[in-house]
Amino acid sequence: MTASTGVSRRTLLRTAGITALAVFGAGGSAACTSAVEEQRAAGDDNAAPVRGGTLKIGTTVDLVPANLLTNTGAVPLVIGLVYESLVRYPHDALEPAPLLATSWTLAPDGRSLDLRLREDVAYHTGRPFTAADVEFSLRTYADPKWSAQLKSTAAAIVGFDSDTPHHITLRFAHPLTNIFDLLTTVPMLDRETLGAPGSGTFVGTGPFRLAAREPNTRIVFERNAHYRVPDRPYLDRVEVSIIPDSQAQLNALRSGRITIATGLTYRDNENLARSAAFKTISFTGAELQIYVGANVTNPALADVRLRQAVAYALDRERIISEVFRGAGYPLNLPWPKYSPAYDQARNTRYARDVDKARQLVTQVGTPPELLLSYPTDVAYYVDVAQIVQANLGDAGIRVKLDPNEPSTFVKKLIGGQFPGLWVTDHSWAQFVPSTLSVSAYPFNARKNASHYQSAAYTAAADSAWQIPPGAPPGPAYAELSDQLLDGLFLIEIGVRLQQFAAARRVHGVSWTKSRETVLTEAFLA
């Protein structure tokens, strides 16, 4: 985030009694126009929109209905098409823009937020969207049975006051610096059809409705003919095929059986983009971070010196260069470069130093062989795990590779069931920094996948979380970073940008900061 962006955000959020910048009208507004321009630019084209057609997408994993609020697997794809949130961030900033909320007023003490809602929104069933749905969605998101990652922030909303169907005031237990992270993340659910986790019913207000689903085979979406934005979406249908194998996806894209492939290797994306027929879509502003996690209850990994040895042994530059083809950069801390918590000096603490890694291993004693778990849904996890295995071997740490089917891996991550080390991505660092440490499964200060507990880390997480939105963070983010570097229960490798490979006739594809695929403006030329 640039300095000018930070000032703008503080001005927007701290001015008591002043509503948000834009109010959507029935036919659109400046905010809507800006979003349209951004989405078209994301497609890297100047083609005139074409109405109709079916966009065919290949994805590596199926939707697990019980994971609807977890942001894992195929969930970002479904959420982006079927549902909408109250606000939405642009790709390059943390400035909330109107979506289903038209305007808002933050109380001077940061302990309540007054929201005005659009009056022209209906669910796919035809039922009008109201303030009661906002309350239902936020309460559902806070319910532990859904395993939503920002549930602690949702649970800190202790009051819902509404005097009309399109006005609601949220009251907080304490100031929530990441309240707009929550409001851009929580899909507005249909309280009449949602059912229990795993029921498989998906009804939203978004541009597409779920038309059919064949488990482990395909998901079909059809155009919402009554969508609130006139003449949108352009596409008639979106068909998602479950193609677990990366090479099979590549073949399907080349043959024309799909027009977007979501699970190719970065090398394949790079090669395809050199041709006249294909292009790469990079999810800028929705960065992921690849990392090595450690279960600190494992006797060998309980000693922070062994975790430090892992950190010194990792060849971050090689992983980013070879596996991700330079679509990212190495890090010691989770924050991307535009984050208000980013600190270049702190990111040099664990530069690759095999000699130092070996010295630390000697100090603690050579550990027994450790399992290194990873998901098998995309090939680059295998590639990263193999490099990590070799790096740790250089330092005298033996690891055995442990491939996991994707749904099993997610279950282990949420339940903290990895016996040793693991490799995967995390998200949420692209949001307000406190969101990571009070929300994400790997980082949550009170319950995380590493079973790491520290009063100092919890205090730092809470301090960063309870800053009023837009207020200067003071030393809070630096202290949070230092706690992560000292505890080292997660060892960062670096940032990577998610990429899709697409036929060049695909235009207007966009995304949210949570990597939800947005196809409102997409079309086939």
XYZ file of C-alpha atoms in Angstrom:
525
model
C 0.000 0.000 0.000
C 1.353 3.429 -0.880
C 1.499 6.283 1.575
C -1.202 8.121 -0.304
C -3.480 5.107 -0.068
C -2.978 4.897 3.672
C -3.908 8.567 4.105
C -6.991 8.147 1.957
C -8.123 5.157 3.978
C -7.637 6.902 7.304
C -9.561 9.902 6.026
C -12.405 7.730 4.810
C -12.760 5.587 7.893
C -12.085 8.037 10.719
C -14.408 10.859 9.674
C -17.353 10.411 12.051
C -20.812 10.998 10.669
C -19.684 11.030 7.046
C -21.002 8.285 4.807
C -18.979 6.405 2.247
C -18.027 7.904 -1.030
C -20.481 6.368 -3.455
C -24.092 5.210 -3.580
C -25.082 2.775 -6.311
C -28.001 3.836 -8.434
C -30.305 1.529 -10.348
C -28.278 1.888 -13.517
C -24.818 2.009 -11.970
C -22.532 4.767 -10.669
C -18.955 5.958 -10.627
C -18.043 3.037 -8.351
C -19.761 0.593 -10.659
C -18.068 2.133 -13.704
C -14.692 1.898 -12.004
C -15.274 -1.786 -11.234
C -16.269 -2.451 -14.837
C -13.130 -0.736 -16.138
C -10.950 -2.694 -13.705
C -12.500 -5.993 -14.726
C -12.056 -5.305 -18.426
C -8.468 -4.253 -17.883
C -7.849 -7.500 -16.013
C -8.757 -9.372 -19.181
C -5.960 -7.596 -21.067
C -8.107 -6.742 -24.065
C -9.894 -3.978 -25.935
C -12.428 -6.272 -27.572
C -16.058 -5.228 -27.690
C -18.229 -7.298 -25.319
C -20.132 -10.173 -26.885
C -23.290 -11.545 -25.323
C -23.907 -15.265 -24.879
C -21.800 -18.384 -24.923
C -20.455 -20.868 -22.419
C -17.161 -20.382 -20.602
C -15.533 -23.730 -19.806
C -13.133 -23.910 -16.869
C -10.927 -26.739 -15.665
C -10.185 -26.978 -11.948
C -8.209 -29.545 -9.993
C -10.565 -30.026 -7.040
C -14.281 -30.352 -6.522
C -16.413 -28.255 -4.227
C -16.823 -29.676 -0.719
C -20.186 -28.206 0.399
C -19.268 -28.278 4.088
C -16.281 -26.045 3.246
C -18.434 -23.278 1.763
C -17.067 -20.634 4.151
C -13.448 -21.821 4.292
C -11.967 -20.261 1.116
C -10.428 -23.630 0.172
C -10.615 -25.880 -2.888
C -13.254 -24.817 -5.417
C -14.978 -22.521 -2.896
C -13.496 -19.254 -4.290
C -14.866 -20.110 -7.725
C -18.385 -20.817 -6.443
C -18.481 -17.825 -4.084
C -17.365 -15.445 -6.837
C -20.095 -16.534 -9.239
C -23.062 -17.200 -6.953
C -22.651 -14.773 -4.059
C -21.848 -11.149 -3.296
C -20.531 -9.379 -0.222
C -21.366 -6.024 1.354
C -18.222 -4.247 0.142
C -15.309 -5.059 -2.134
C -11.678 -3.993 -2.136
C -9.914 -3.021 -5.360
C -6.915 -5.101 -6.339
C -4.322 -2.548 -5.295
C -5.582 -1.124 -1.992
C -7.581 -1.713 1.185
C -10.191 0.924 0.322
C -13.677 -0.606 0.699
C -15.989 0.203 -2.203
C -19.780 -0.233 -2.196
C -21.280 -3.507 -3.379
C -24.461 -4.631 -1.554
C -23.873 -1.887 1.009
C -24.184 1.547 -0.591
C -22.693 3.632 2.225
C -21.543 3.423 5.825
C -20.673 5.482 8.871
C -18.081 4.362 11.403
C -18.577 5.568 14.967
C -15.776 7.845 16.293
C -14.788 5.218 18.883
C -14.677 2.465 16.239
C -17.214 0.336 18.107
C -20.126 0.414 15.686
C -20.741 0.661 11.958
C -23.919 1.948 10.350
C -24.686 0.385 6.938
C -27.136 1.401 4.217
C -28.067 -1.387 1.792
C -29.091 -1.540 -1.844
C -32.850 -1.775 -2.333
C -32.830 -3.486 -5.752
C -31.233 -6.817 -4.830
C -32.914 -10.214 -4.867
C -31.748 -13.754 -4.256
C -31.911 -16.295 -7.064
C -35.237 -17.441 -5.629
C -36.671 -13.949 -6.157
C -36.794 -13.037 -2.457
C -35.571 -9.494 -1.685
C -32.240 -9.040 0.112
C -32.659 -7.213 3.435
C -30.865 -6.338 6.659
C -32.108 -9.626 8.141
C -29.903 -11.447 5.628
C -26.888 -9.402 6.715
C -27.442 -10.444 10.320
C -28.043 -14.069 9.346
C -24.916 -14.218 7.177
C -22.625 -12.691 9.804
C -24.031 -14.891 12.583
C -23.672 -17.985 10.394
C -20.099 -17.061 9.530
C -19.309 -16.768 13.259
C -20.717 -20.245 13.979
C -17.749 -22.603 14.633
C -19.439 -25.488 12.828
C -18.674 -23.764 9.484
C -14.923 -23.420 10.209
C -14.752 -19.953 8.631
C -11.353 -18.352 9.057
C -12.534 -14.858 10.071
C -15.067 -16.217 12.554
C -13.412 -14.500 15.535
C -14.010 -11.107 13.923
C -17.605 -12.031 13.090
C -18.100 -13.229 16.681
C -16.920 -9.827 17.942
C -20.077 -8.298 16.459
C -22.294 -8.289 19.547
C -25.277 -6.302 18.314
C -27.418 -5.996 15.190
C -29.857 -3.064 15.133
C -32.172 -2.506 12.195
C -35.091 -0.091 11.880
C -35.823 -0.593 8.157
C -35.215 -3.469 5.721
C -32.237 -1.673 4.182
C -30.446 -0.229 7.195
C -28.453 -2.037 9.870
C -26.017 -1.021 12.599
C -23.328 -3.473 13.701
C -22.066 -3.085 17.280
C -18.661 -4.464 18.304
C -17.214 -5.817 21.529
C -14.145 -3.667 20.795
C -12.773 -1.738 17.813
C -12.087 -4.047 14.857
C -9.311 -2.820 12.630
C -10.233 -5.512 10.082
C -14.016 -5.060 10.012
C -13.969 -4.290 6.274
C -11.903 -7.429 5.650
C -14.828 -9.298 7.151
C -17.441 -7.426 5.158
C -15.660 -8.046 1.856
C -15.229 -11.743 2.710
C -18.603 -12.900 4.079
C -21.007 -13.937 1.297
C -24.569 -12.777 1.806
C -26.291 -16.116 2.330
C -29.953 -16.936 1.760
C -31.401 -17.651 5.186
C -34.313 -19.597 3.707
C -32.300 -22.197 1.779
C -28.810 -22.476 3.302
C -29.365 -25.511 5.518
C -26.622 -27.289 7.446
C -22.972 -27.548 6.348
C -22.734 -30.078 3.556
C -26.334 -29.690 2.406
C -25.165 -28.581 -1.034
C -27.661 -25.730 -1.476
C -26.113 -22.537 -2.864
C -28.398 -19.553 -3.363
C -27.001 -16.044 -3.558
C -27.522 -12.652 -5.177
C -24.662 -12.968 -7.665
C -24.558 -12.877 -11.473
C -24.797 -16.668 -11.851
C -26.929 -19.332 -10.228
C -25.936 -22.932 -9.616
C -27.744 -25.059 -12.216
C -26.225 -28.534 -11.786
C -23.520 -30.368 -9.906
C -22.108 -33.828 -10.489
C -19.652 -34.593 -7.654
C -16.059 -35.011 -8.832
C -17.159 -34.353 -12.409
C -18.573 -30.891 -13.081
C -20.393 -27.824 -11.753
C -22.686 -25.822 -14.041
C -23.760 -22.217 -13.544
C -26.343 -20.310 -15.559
C -26.804 -16.588 -16.071
C -28.961 -14.869 -13.441
C -31.488 -13.223 -15.762
C -32.672 -10.937 -12.968
C -29.256 -9.681 -11.873
C -29.316 -6.122 -10.582
C -26.720 -4.809 -13.048
C -28.447 -4.242 -16.413
C -27.326 -6.539 -19.237
C -24.927 -8.490 -17.017
C -23.476 -11.024 -17.046
C -22.615 -11.406 -20.716
C -22.116 -15.166 -20.554
C -25.052 -17.579 -20.631
C -23.285 -20.414 -18.811
C -20.141 -21.365 -16.984
C -19.203 -25.037 -16.940
C -16.516 -26.130 -14.477
C -14.912 -29.527 -15.121
C -13.048 -31.300 -12.328
C -9.728 -32.309 -13.909
C -7.301 -33.277 -11.111
C -4.279 -33.863 -13.330
C -2.299 -30.832 -14.490
C -1.253 -32.445 -17.769
C -4.850 -33.419 -18.509
C -5.892 -29.800 -17.955
C -3.169 -28.633 -20.302
C -4.344 -31.034 -22.993
C -7.968 -29.960 -22.484
C -7.011 -26.290 -22.894
C -4.968 -26.911 -26.030
C -7.755 -28.987 -27.584
C -10.423 -26.388 -26.811
C -12.413 -28.584 -24.429
C -11.873 -25.881 -21.781
C -11.059 -22.199 -22.246
C -9.538 -21.546 -18.798
C -7.188 -23.878 -16.904
C -6.719 -23.116 -13.211
C -4.266 -25.868 -12.251
C -1.332 -25.746 -14.652
C 2.270 -25.468 -13.605
C 3.851 -22.030 -13.814
C 6.205 -23.331 -16.493
C 3.244 -24.432 -18.624
C 1.580 -21.042 -18.128
C 4.822 -19.346 -19.162
C 5.138 -21.459 -22.296
C 1.494 -21.022 -23.302
C 1.686 -17.238 -22.947
C 4.377 -17.163 -25.645
C 1.856 -18.409 -28.211
C -0.723 -16.357 -30.055
C -3.582 -18.498 -28.792
C -3.221 -18.260 -24.991
C -2.507 -15.805 -22.188
C -1.848 -15.797 -18.471
C -4.177 -14.149 -15.968
C -2.278 -13.273 -12.759
C -4.265 -12.500 -9.613
C -2.427 -9.344 -8.577
C -3.559 -8.014 -5.206
C -4.694 -11.469 -4.099
C -1.282 -12.874 -3.286
C -0.666 -16.269 -1.754
C 2.347 -17.173 0.376
C 4.046 -20.547 0.134
C 5.428 -21.749 3.469
C 6.659 -24.654 5.578
C 4.572 -25.339 8.686
C 5.813 -27.108 11.800
C 3.903 -29.029 14.465
C 5.635 -27.750 17.610
C 4.275 -30.640 19.681
C 6.582 -32.944 17.738
C 9.522 -33.453 20.156
C 12.117 -32.612 17.497
C 10.297 -29.481 16.311
C 9.506 -28.281 19.840
C 12.991 -26.755 19.992
C 12.897 -23.452 18.108
C 16.531 -23.957 17.084
C 15.531 -26.803 14.763
C 12.833 -24.594 13.246
C 15.500 -21.930 12.785
C 17.655 -24.506 11.028
C 14.784 -25.125 8.613
C 14.479 -21.381 8.014
C 18.187 -21.001 7.260
C 18.264 -24.083 5.038
C 15.499 -23.021 2.648
C 16.555 -21.835 -0.806
C 13.730 -19.345 -1.259
C 15.166 -17.744 -4.374
C 15.387 -21.106 -6.134
C 11.791 -22.026 -5.284
C 10.396 -18.703 -6.511
C 12.554 -18.765 -9.637
C 12.234 -22.407 -10.672
C 8.790 -23.457 -9.448
C 6.896 -20.179 -9.793
C 8.924 -18.833 -12.717
C 9.542 -15.539 -10.945
C 5.834 -14.825 -10.348
C 6.517 -13.765 -6.764
C 9.397 -12.952 -4.421
C 11.091 -14.455 -1.347
C 9.973 -13.464 2.163
C 10.707 -14.229 5.808
C 7.399 -12.710 6.904
C 3.947 -13.170 5.401
C 3.234 -9.575 4.359
C 3.306 -8.673 0.640
C 5.242 -5.553 -0.311
C 2.248 -3.196 -0.288
C 1.096 -4.292 3.188
C 1.376 -1.695 5.990
C 3.235 -4.399 7.952
C 5.899 -5.004 5.281
C 9.450 -4.376 6.515
C 12.362 -5.133 4.199
C 14.920 -5.309 7.016
C 12.978 -7.969 8.916
C 12.734 -10.027 5.723
C 16.499 -10.633 5.675
C 16.704 -12.368 9.047
C 16.718 -15.927 7.686
C 18.660 -15.702 4.449
C 19.888 -19.097 3.214
C 22.882 -20.162 5.292
C 23.483 -23.920 5.246
C 26.451 -23.714 7.630
C 24.376 -21.935 10.250
C 21.574 -24.469 9.733
C 24.011 -27.335 10.328
C 25.369 -25.681 13.476
C 21.855 -25.426 14.889
C 21.157 -29.088 14.070
C 24.375 -30.034 15.862
C 23.298 -28.051 18.924
C 19.930 -29.794 19.252
C 21.042 -33.199 18.003
C 20.171 -34.848 14.704
C 16.392 -35.363 14.703
C 14.630 -38.529 13.570
C 13.179 -38.553 10.082
C 10.266 -36.101 9.809
C 7.220 -36.314 7.570
C 6.819 -33.464 5.076
C 3.154 -33.399 4.034
C 1.756 -31.592 0.994
C -1.458 -31.591 -1.103
C -1.485 -33.285 -4.484
C -4.016 -31.113 -6.318
C -1.388 -29.083 -8.208
C 2.059 -30.097 -9.395
C 3.974 -27.184 -7.899
C 3.327 -28.409 -4.347
C 5.237 -31.566 -5.258
C 8.036 -29.483 -6.775
C 8.303 -27.252 -3.696
C 8.247 -30.239 -1.339
C 11.068 -31.901 -3.260
C 13.258 -28.781 -3.097
C 12.511 -28.372 0.614
C 13.430 -32.032 1.166
C 16.772 -31.483 -0.569
C 17.417 -28.195 1.287
C 16.796 -29.780 4.666
C 18.920 -32.757 3.723
C 21.817 -30.340 3.127
C 21.437 -29.236 6.760
C 21.262 -32.773 8.149
C 17.479 -32.912 8.558
C 15.979 -35.999 6.920
C 12.373 -35.748 5.728
C 10.035 -38.201 4.049
C 7.553 -36.831 1.532
C 3.908 -37.411 2.493
C 1.450 -36.659 -0.349
C -2.158 -35.997 0.714
C -5.368 -35.934 -1.292
C -6.618 -32.291 -1.193
C -9.714 -32.741 0.987
C -7.676 -34.821 3.453
C -4.981 -32.143 3.529
C -7.514 -29.382 4.288
C -9.031 -31.499 7.066
C -5.598 -31.994 8.622
C -4.805 -28.291 8.311
C -8.022 -27.195 10.010
C -7.659 -29.859 12.689
C -3.936 -29.385 13.281
C -3.242 -33.030 12.433
C 0.101 -32.872 10.617
C 2.643 -34.938 12.569
C 5.750 -33.040 11.456
C 6.245 -30.505 8.668
C 3.987 -29.500 5.808
C 4.094 -27.358 2.665
C 1.188 -25.353 1.298
C -0.012 -21.790 0.725
C -1.689 -19.415 3.072
C -3.754 -16.379 2.233
C -5.073 -13.375 4.247
C -1.763 -11.467 4.461
C -3.029 -9.302 1.586
C -5.652 -7.876 3.958
C -5.281 -5.738 7.093
C -2.373 -7.412 8.982
C -4.401 -8.322 12.074
C -6.670 -10.574 10.008
C -3.885 -13.116 9.556
C -3.075 -13.559 13.245
C -6.653 -13.772 14.522
C -8.133 -15.710 11.599
C -6.023 -17.908 9.319
C -5.795 -21.591 10.286
C -1.982 -21.615 10.275
C -1.583 -18.311 12.168
C -4.501 -17.973 14.579
C -2.939 -16.973 17.903
C -5.479 -18.923 19.958
C -5.711 -22.079 17.872
C -3.486 -22.870 14.927
C -2.369 -25.841 12.871
C 1.058 -25.855 14.579
C -0.378 -26.008 18.139
C 1.846 -23.025 18.893
C 0.890 -21.089 22.008
C 2.516 -17.903 23.251
C 1.101 -15.239 25.543
C 3.297 -12.652 23.833
C 2.093 -13.646 20.351
C -1.550 -13.594 21.460
C -1.082 -10.158 23.025
C 0.531 -8.828 19.842
C -2.277 -10.281 17.718
C -4.965 -8.748 19.940
C -3.212 -5.386 20.028
C -3.102 -5.218 16.224
C -6.712 -6.419 15.971
C -8.215 -3.841 18.321
C -6.891 -0.715 16.643
C -9.828 1.400 15.383
C -10.128 1.066 11.585
C -7.910 3.580 9.841
C -6.010 4.617 12.974
C -2.187 4.600 12.916
C -0.930 1.162 14.025
C 2.003 2.491 16.008
C 4.371 -0.366 16.919
C 1.644 -3.033 16.722
C 2.556 -4.474 13.318
C 6.294 -4.504 14.068
C 5.645 -6.396 17.308
C 3.444 -8.879 15.474
C 6.210 -9.470 12.923
C 8.830 -9.944 15.635
C 6.658 -12.522 17.383
C 6.325 -14.463 14.120
C 10.089 -14.380 13.546
C 10.864 -15.424 17.122
C 8.259 -18.193 17.379
C 8.902 -19.442 13.839
C 6.136 -22.025 13.943
C 5.610 -21.187 10.283
C 8.586 -20.659 8.009
C 7.764 -18.419 5.069
C 9.201 -19.113 1.621
C 7.671 -16.276 -0.377
C 4.816 -14.630 -2.191
C 3.365 -16.157 -5.317
C 0.649 -14.912 -7.655
C -2.099 -17.351 -8.541
C -2.366 -17.764 -12.296
C -4.937 -19.029 -14.754
C -4.101 -19.948 -18.330
C -6.789 -18.867 -20.786
C -7.557 -18.809 -24.469
C -6.995 -15.301 -25.816
C -10.646 -15.018 -26.759
C -11.542 -14.975 -23.062
C -11.937 -11.407 -21.825
C -13.033 -9.542 -18.710
C -12.025 -12.104 -16.069
C -11.530 -10.523 -12.649
C -11.165 -11.590 -9.015
C -11.517 -10.444 -5.434
C -8.706 -10.095 -2.900
C -9.828 -13.505 -1.595
C -9.157 -15.001 -5.082
C -12.844 -15.457 -5.824
C -13.321 -15.576 -9.583
C -15.545 -12.741 -10.844
C -17.086 -13.238 -14.295
C -19.705 -10.464 -14.324
C -17.876 -8.712 -17.180
C -16.415 -11.824 -18.825
C -17.167 -12.656 -22.448
C -15.904 -14.748 -25.342
C -14.807 -12.772 -28.394
